[in-house]
mmCIF file with all atom_site columns, C-alpha atoms in Angstrom:
data_model
loop_
_atom_site.group_PDB
_atom_site.id
_atom_site.type_symbol
_atom_site.label_atom_id
_atom_site.label_alt_id
_atom_site.label_comp_id
_atom_site.label_asym_id
_atom_site.label_entity_id
_atom_site.label_seq_id
_atom_site.pdbx_PDB_ins_code
_atom_site.Cartn_x
_atom_site.Cartn_y
_atom_site.Cartn_z
_atom_site.occupancy
_atom_site.B_iso_or_equiv
_atom_site.pdbx_formal_charge
_atom_site.auth_seq_id
_atom_site.auth_comp_id
_atom_site.auth_asym_id
_atom_site.auth_atom_id
_atom_site.pdbx_PDB_model_num
ATOM 1  C CA . UNK A 1 1  ? 69.595  38.654 -26.000 1.00 75.00 ? 835 UNK A CA 1
ATOM 2  C CA . UNK A 1 2  ? 69.441  40.676 -29.549 1.00 89.00 ? 836 UNK A CA 1
ATOM 3  C CA . UNK A 1 3  ? 70.426  39.261 -32.521 1.00 91.00 ? 837 UNK A CA 1
ATOM 4  C CA . UNK A 1 4  ? 73.837  39.566 -32.768 1.00 91.00 ? 838 UNK A CA 1
ATOM 5  C CA . UNK A 1 5  ? 74.012  37.384 -29.801 1.00 90.00 ? 839 UNK A CA 1
ATOM 6  C CA . UNK A 1 6  ? 72.266  34.545 -31.706 1.00 91.00 ? 840 UNK A CA 1
ATOM 7  C CA . UNK A 1 7  ? 74.849  35.051 -34.823 1.00 93.00 ? 841 UNK A CA 1
ATOM 8  C CA . UNK A 1 8  ? 77.520  34.529 -32.519 1.00 92.00 ? 842 UNK A CA 1
ATOM 9  C CA . UNK A 1 9  ? 76.205  31.567 -30.925 1.00 89.00 ? 843 UNK A CA 1
ATOM 10 C CA . UNK A 1 10 ? 75.118  29.866 -34.281 1.00 92.00 ? 844 UNK A CA 1
ATOM 11 C CA . UNK A 1 11 ? 79.018  31.097 -35.723 1.00 93.00 ? 845 UNK A CA 1
ATOM 12 C CA . UNK A 1 12 ? 80.526  29.028 -32.463 1.00 91.00 ? 846 UNK A CA 1
ATOM 13 C CA . UNK A 1 13 ? 78.809  26.293 -32.928 1.00 91.00 ? 847 UNK A CA 1
ATOM 14 C CA . UNK A 1 14 ? 79.520  26.438 -36.724 1.00 93.00 ? 848 UNK A CA 1
ATOM 15 C CA . UNK A 1 15 ? 83.385  26.942 -36.076 1.00 92.00 ? 849 UNK A CA 1
ATOM 16 C CA . UNK A 1 16 ? 82.925  24.078 -33.142 1.00 88.00 ? 850 UNK A CA 1
ATOM 17 C CA . UNK A 1 17 ? 81.040  21.381 -35.469 1.00 89.00 ? 851 UNK A CA 1
ATOM 18 C CA . UNK A 1 18 ? 83.566  22.332 -38.610 1.00 89.00 ? 852 UNK A CA 1
ATOM 19 C CA . UNK A 1 19 ? 86.383  21.464 -36.438 1.00 85.00 ? 853 UNK A CA 1
ATOM 20 C CA . UNK A 1 20 ? 85.297  18.645 -35.234 1.00 79.00 ? 854 UNK A CA 1
ATOM 21 C CA . UNK A 1 21 ? 84.812  16.873 -38.359 1.00 81.00 ? 855 UNK A CA 1
ATOM 22 C CA . UNK A 1 22 ? 87.989  18.257 -39.902 1.00 81.00 ? 856 UNK A CA 1
ATOM 23 C CA . UNK A 1 23 ? 90.256  16.892 -37.135 1.00 73.00 ? 857 UNK A CA 1
ATOM 24 C CA . UNK A 1 24 ? 87.783  13.473 -36.753 1.00 70.00 ? 858 UNK A CA 1
ATOM 25 C CA . UNK A 1 25 ? 88.572  12.883 -40.704 1.00 73.00 ? 859 UNK A CA 1
ATOM 26 C CA . UNK A 1 26 ? 92.420  13.618 -40.166 1.00 69.00 ? 860 UNK A CA 1
ATOM 27 C CA . UNK A 1 27 ? 92.392  11.014 -37.249 1.00 62.00 ? 861 UNK A CA 1
ATOM 28 C CA . UNK A 1 28 ? 90.797  8.656  -39.327 1.00 57.00 ? 862 UNK A CA 1
ATOM 29 C CA . UNK A 1 29 ? 93.456  8.818  -41.900 1.00 54.00 ? 863 UNK A CA 1
ATOM 30 C CA . UNK A 1 30 ? 96.655  8.685  -39.716 1.00 54.00 ? 864 UNK A CA 1
ATOM 31 C CA . UNK A 1 31 ? 97.364  5.156  -37.872 1.00 48.00 ? 865 UNK A CA 1
ATOM 32 C CA . UNK A 1 32 ? 97.811  6.994  -34.830 1.00 52.00 ? 866 UNK A CA 1
ATOM 33 C CA . UNK A 1 33 ? 96.147  7.523  -31.911 1.00 59.00 ? 867 UNK A CA 1
ATOM 34 C CA . UNK A 1 34 ? 96.126  11.451 -31.573 1.00 60.00 ? 868 UNK A CA 1
ATOM 35 C CA . UNK A 1 35 ? 96.126  11.849 -27.890 1.00 63.00 ? 869 UNK A CA 1
ATOM 36 C CA . UNK A 1 36 ? 96.999  15.646 -28.462 1.00 67.00 ? 870 UNK A CA 1
ATOM 37 C CA . UNK A 1 37 ? 93.298  16.148 -29.199 1.00 68.00 ? 871 UNK A CA 1
ATOM 38 C CA . UNK A 1 38 ? 92.501  14.678 -25.576 1.00 71.00 ? 872 UNK A CA 1
ATOM 39 C CA . UNK A 1 39 ? 94.949  16.320 -23.751 1.00 72.00 ? 873 UNK A CA 1
ATOM 40 C CA . UNK A 1 40 ? 93.717  19.635 -25.331 1.00 74.00 ? 874 UNK A CA 1
ATOM 41 C CA . UNK A 1 41 ? 90.087  18.859 -24.689 1.00 76.00 ? 875 UNK A CA 1
ATOM 42 C CA . UNK A 1 42 ? 90.952  17.802 -21.181 1.00 75.00 ? 876 UNK A CA 1
ATOM 43 C CA . UNK A 1 43 ? 93.253  21.475 -20.494 1.00 76.00 ? 877 UNK A CA 1
ATOM 44 C CA . UNK A 1 44 ? 90.503  23.410 -22.011 1.00 76.00 ? 878 UNK A CA 1
ATOM 45 C CA . UNK A 1 45 ? 88.048  22.239 -19.530 1.00 76.00 ? 879 UNK A CA 1
ATOM 46 C CA . UNK A 1 46 ? 89.964  22.958 -17.059 1.00 75.00 ? 880 UNK A CA 1
ATOM 47 C CA . UNK A 1 47 ? 90.940  26.484 -17.906 1.00 74.00 ? 881 UNK A CA 1
ATOM 48 C CA . UNK A 1 48 ? 88.392  27.588 -20.080 1.00 75.00 ? 882 UNK A CA 1
ATOM 49 C CA . UNK A 1 49 ? 86.086  30.766 -19.453 1.00 73.00 ? 883 UNK A CA 1
ATOM 50 C CA . UNK A 1 50 ? 82.999  28.908 -17.171 1.00 70.00 ? 884 UNK A CA 1
ATOM 51 C CA . UNK A 1 51 ? 85.825  26.993 -15.023 1.00 74.00 ? 885 UNK A CA 1
ATOM 52 C CA . UNK A 1 52 ? 87.549  30.203 -14.565 1.00 76.00 ? 886 UNK A CA 1
ATOM 53 C CA . UNK A 1 53 ? 84.744  32.579 -13.901 1.00 80.00 ? 887 UNK A CA 1
ATOM 54 C CA . UNK A 1 54 ? 83.497  30.003 -11.817 1.00 80.00 ? 888 UNK A CA 1
ATOM 55 C CA . UNK A 1 55 ? 86.167  29.650 -9.761  1.00 80.00 ? 889 UNK A CA 1
ATOM 56 C CA . UNK A 1 56 ? 86.787  33.211 -9.415  1.00 82.00 ? 890 UNK A CA 1
ATOM 57 C CA . UNK A 1 57 ? 83.357  33.574 -8.626  1.00 84.00 ? 891 UNK A CA 1
ATOM 58 C CA . UNK A 1 58 ? 83.517  31.128 -5.623  1.00 82.00 ? 892 UNK A CA 1
ATOM 59 C CA . UNK A 1 59 ? 86.724  32.726 -4.419  1.00 82.00 ? 893 UNK A CA 1
ATOM 60 C CA . UNK A 1 60 ? 84.921  36.088 -4.025  1.00 85.00 ? 894 UNK A CA 1
ATOM 61 C CA . UNK A 1 61 ? 81.896  34.346 -2.128  1.00 87.00 ? 895 UNK A CA 1
ATOM 62 C CA . UNK A 1 62 ? 83.854  31.764 -0.216  1.00 84.00 ? 896 UNK A CA 1
ATOM 63 C CA . UNK A 1 63 ? 87.629  32.845 -0.005  1.00 81.00 ? 897 UNK A CA 1
ATOM 64 C CA . UNK A 1 64 ? 90.370  30.602 -0.128  1.00 78.00 ? 898 UNK A CA 1
ATOM 65 C CA . UNK A 1 65 ? 88.276  27.174 0.290   1.00 77.00 ? 899 UNK A CA 1
ATOM 66 C CA . UNK A 1 66 ? 87.785  27.663 -3.823  1.00 76.00 ? 900 UNK A CA 1
ATOM 67 C CA . UNK A 1 67 ? 91.193  26.773 -4.768  1.00 75.00 ? 901 UNK A CA 1
ATOM 68 C CA . UNK A 1 68 ? 90.447  23.094 -3.841  1.00 80.00 ? 902 UNK A CA 1
ATOM 69 C CA . UNK A 1 69 ? 88.985  23.047 -7.393  1.00 76.00 ? 903 UNK A CA 1
ATOM 70 C CA . UNK A 1 70 ? 92.134  24.198 -9.102  1.00 76.00 ? 904 UNK A CA 1
ATOM 71 C CA . UNK A 1 71 ? 94.198  22.215 -6.647  1.00 79.00 ? 905 UNK A CA 1
ATOM 72 C CA . UNK A 1 72 ? 92.767  19.165 -7.570  1.00 82.00 ? 906 UNK A CA 1
ATOM 73 C CA . UNK A 1 73 ? 92.506  19.733 -11.357 1.00 80.00 ? 907 UNK A CA 1
ATOM 74 C CA . UNK A 1 74 ? 96.306  20.531 -11.311 1.00 78.00 ? 908 UNK A CA 1
ATOM 75 C CA . UNK A 1 75 ? 97.415  17.152 -9.475  1.00 83.00 ? 909 UNK A CA 1
ATOM 76 C CA . UNK A 1 76 ? 94.646  15.296 -11.527 1.00 82.00 ? 910 UNK A CA 1
ATOM 77 C CA . UNK A 1 77 ? 96.586  16.524 -14.748 1.00 79.00 ? 911 UNK A CA 1
ATOM 78 C CA . UNK A 1 78 ? 99.951  15.771 -12.938 1.00 81.00 ? 912 UNK A CA 1
ATOM 79 C CA . UNK A 1 79 ? 99.048  12.319 -12.489 1.00 83.00 ? 913 UNK A CA 1
ATOM 80 C CA . UNK A 1 80 ? 97.463  11.712 -15.740 1.00 79.00 ? 914 UNK A CA 1
ATOM 81 C CA . UNK A 1 81 ? 100.839 13.073 -17.195 1.00 77.00 ? 915 UNK A CA 1
ATOM 82 C CA . UNK A 1 82 ? 103.080 10.952 -15.212 1.00 81.00 ? 916 UNK A CA 1
ATOM 83 C CA . UNK A 1 83 ? 100.929 7.759  -14.767 1.00 81.00 ? 917 UNK A CA 1
ATOM 84 C CA . UNK A 1 84 ? 98.695  7.087  -17.441 1.00 75.00 ? 918 UNK A CA 1
ATOM 85 C CA . UNK A 1 85 ? 100.420 8.570  -20.375 1.00 71.00 ? 919 UNK A CA 1
ATOM 86 C CA . UNK A 1 86 ? 102.605 5.495  -21.221 1.00 74.00 ? 920 UNK A CA 1
ATOM 87 C CA . UNK A 1 87 ? 99.614  3.062  -20.948 1.00 73.00 ? 921 UNK A CA 1
ATOM 88 C CA . UNK A 1 88 ? 97.855  5.108  -23.165 1.00 68.00 ? 922 UNK A CA 1
ATOM 89 C CA . UNK A 1 89 ? 100.647 5.117  -25.704 1.00 67.00 ? 923 UNK A CA 1
ATOM 90 C CA . UNK A 1 90 ? 100.465 2.144  -25.989 1.00 69.00 ? 924 UNK A CA 1
#
């Protein structure tokens, strides 16, 4: 690892911390729940780089059995959207 890696890591962390503080201050000012942020975090986790690369690696090693992670994540997001969205909004 070289110096550019550490600068990139520090810059990424600073951007994430800054966006978190900014969005947290906006959520406190508004009186409504900010469920879009929660949905974005869940979706970002499921389609993020590490999960995508991990799933591709598992598919290369084990074949179609790696599909279960993606299928399970998609079904759980669908259930979350169809079943739990209304109670969360109340």
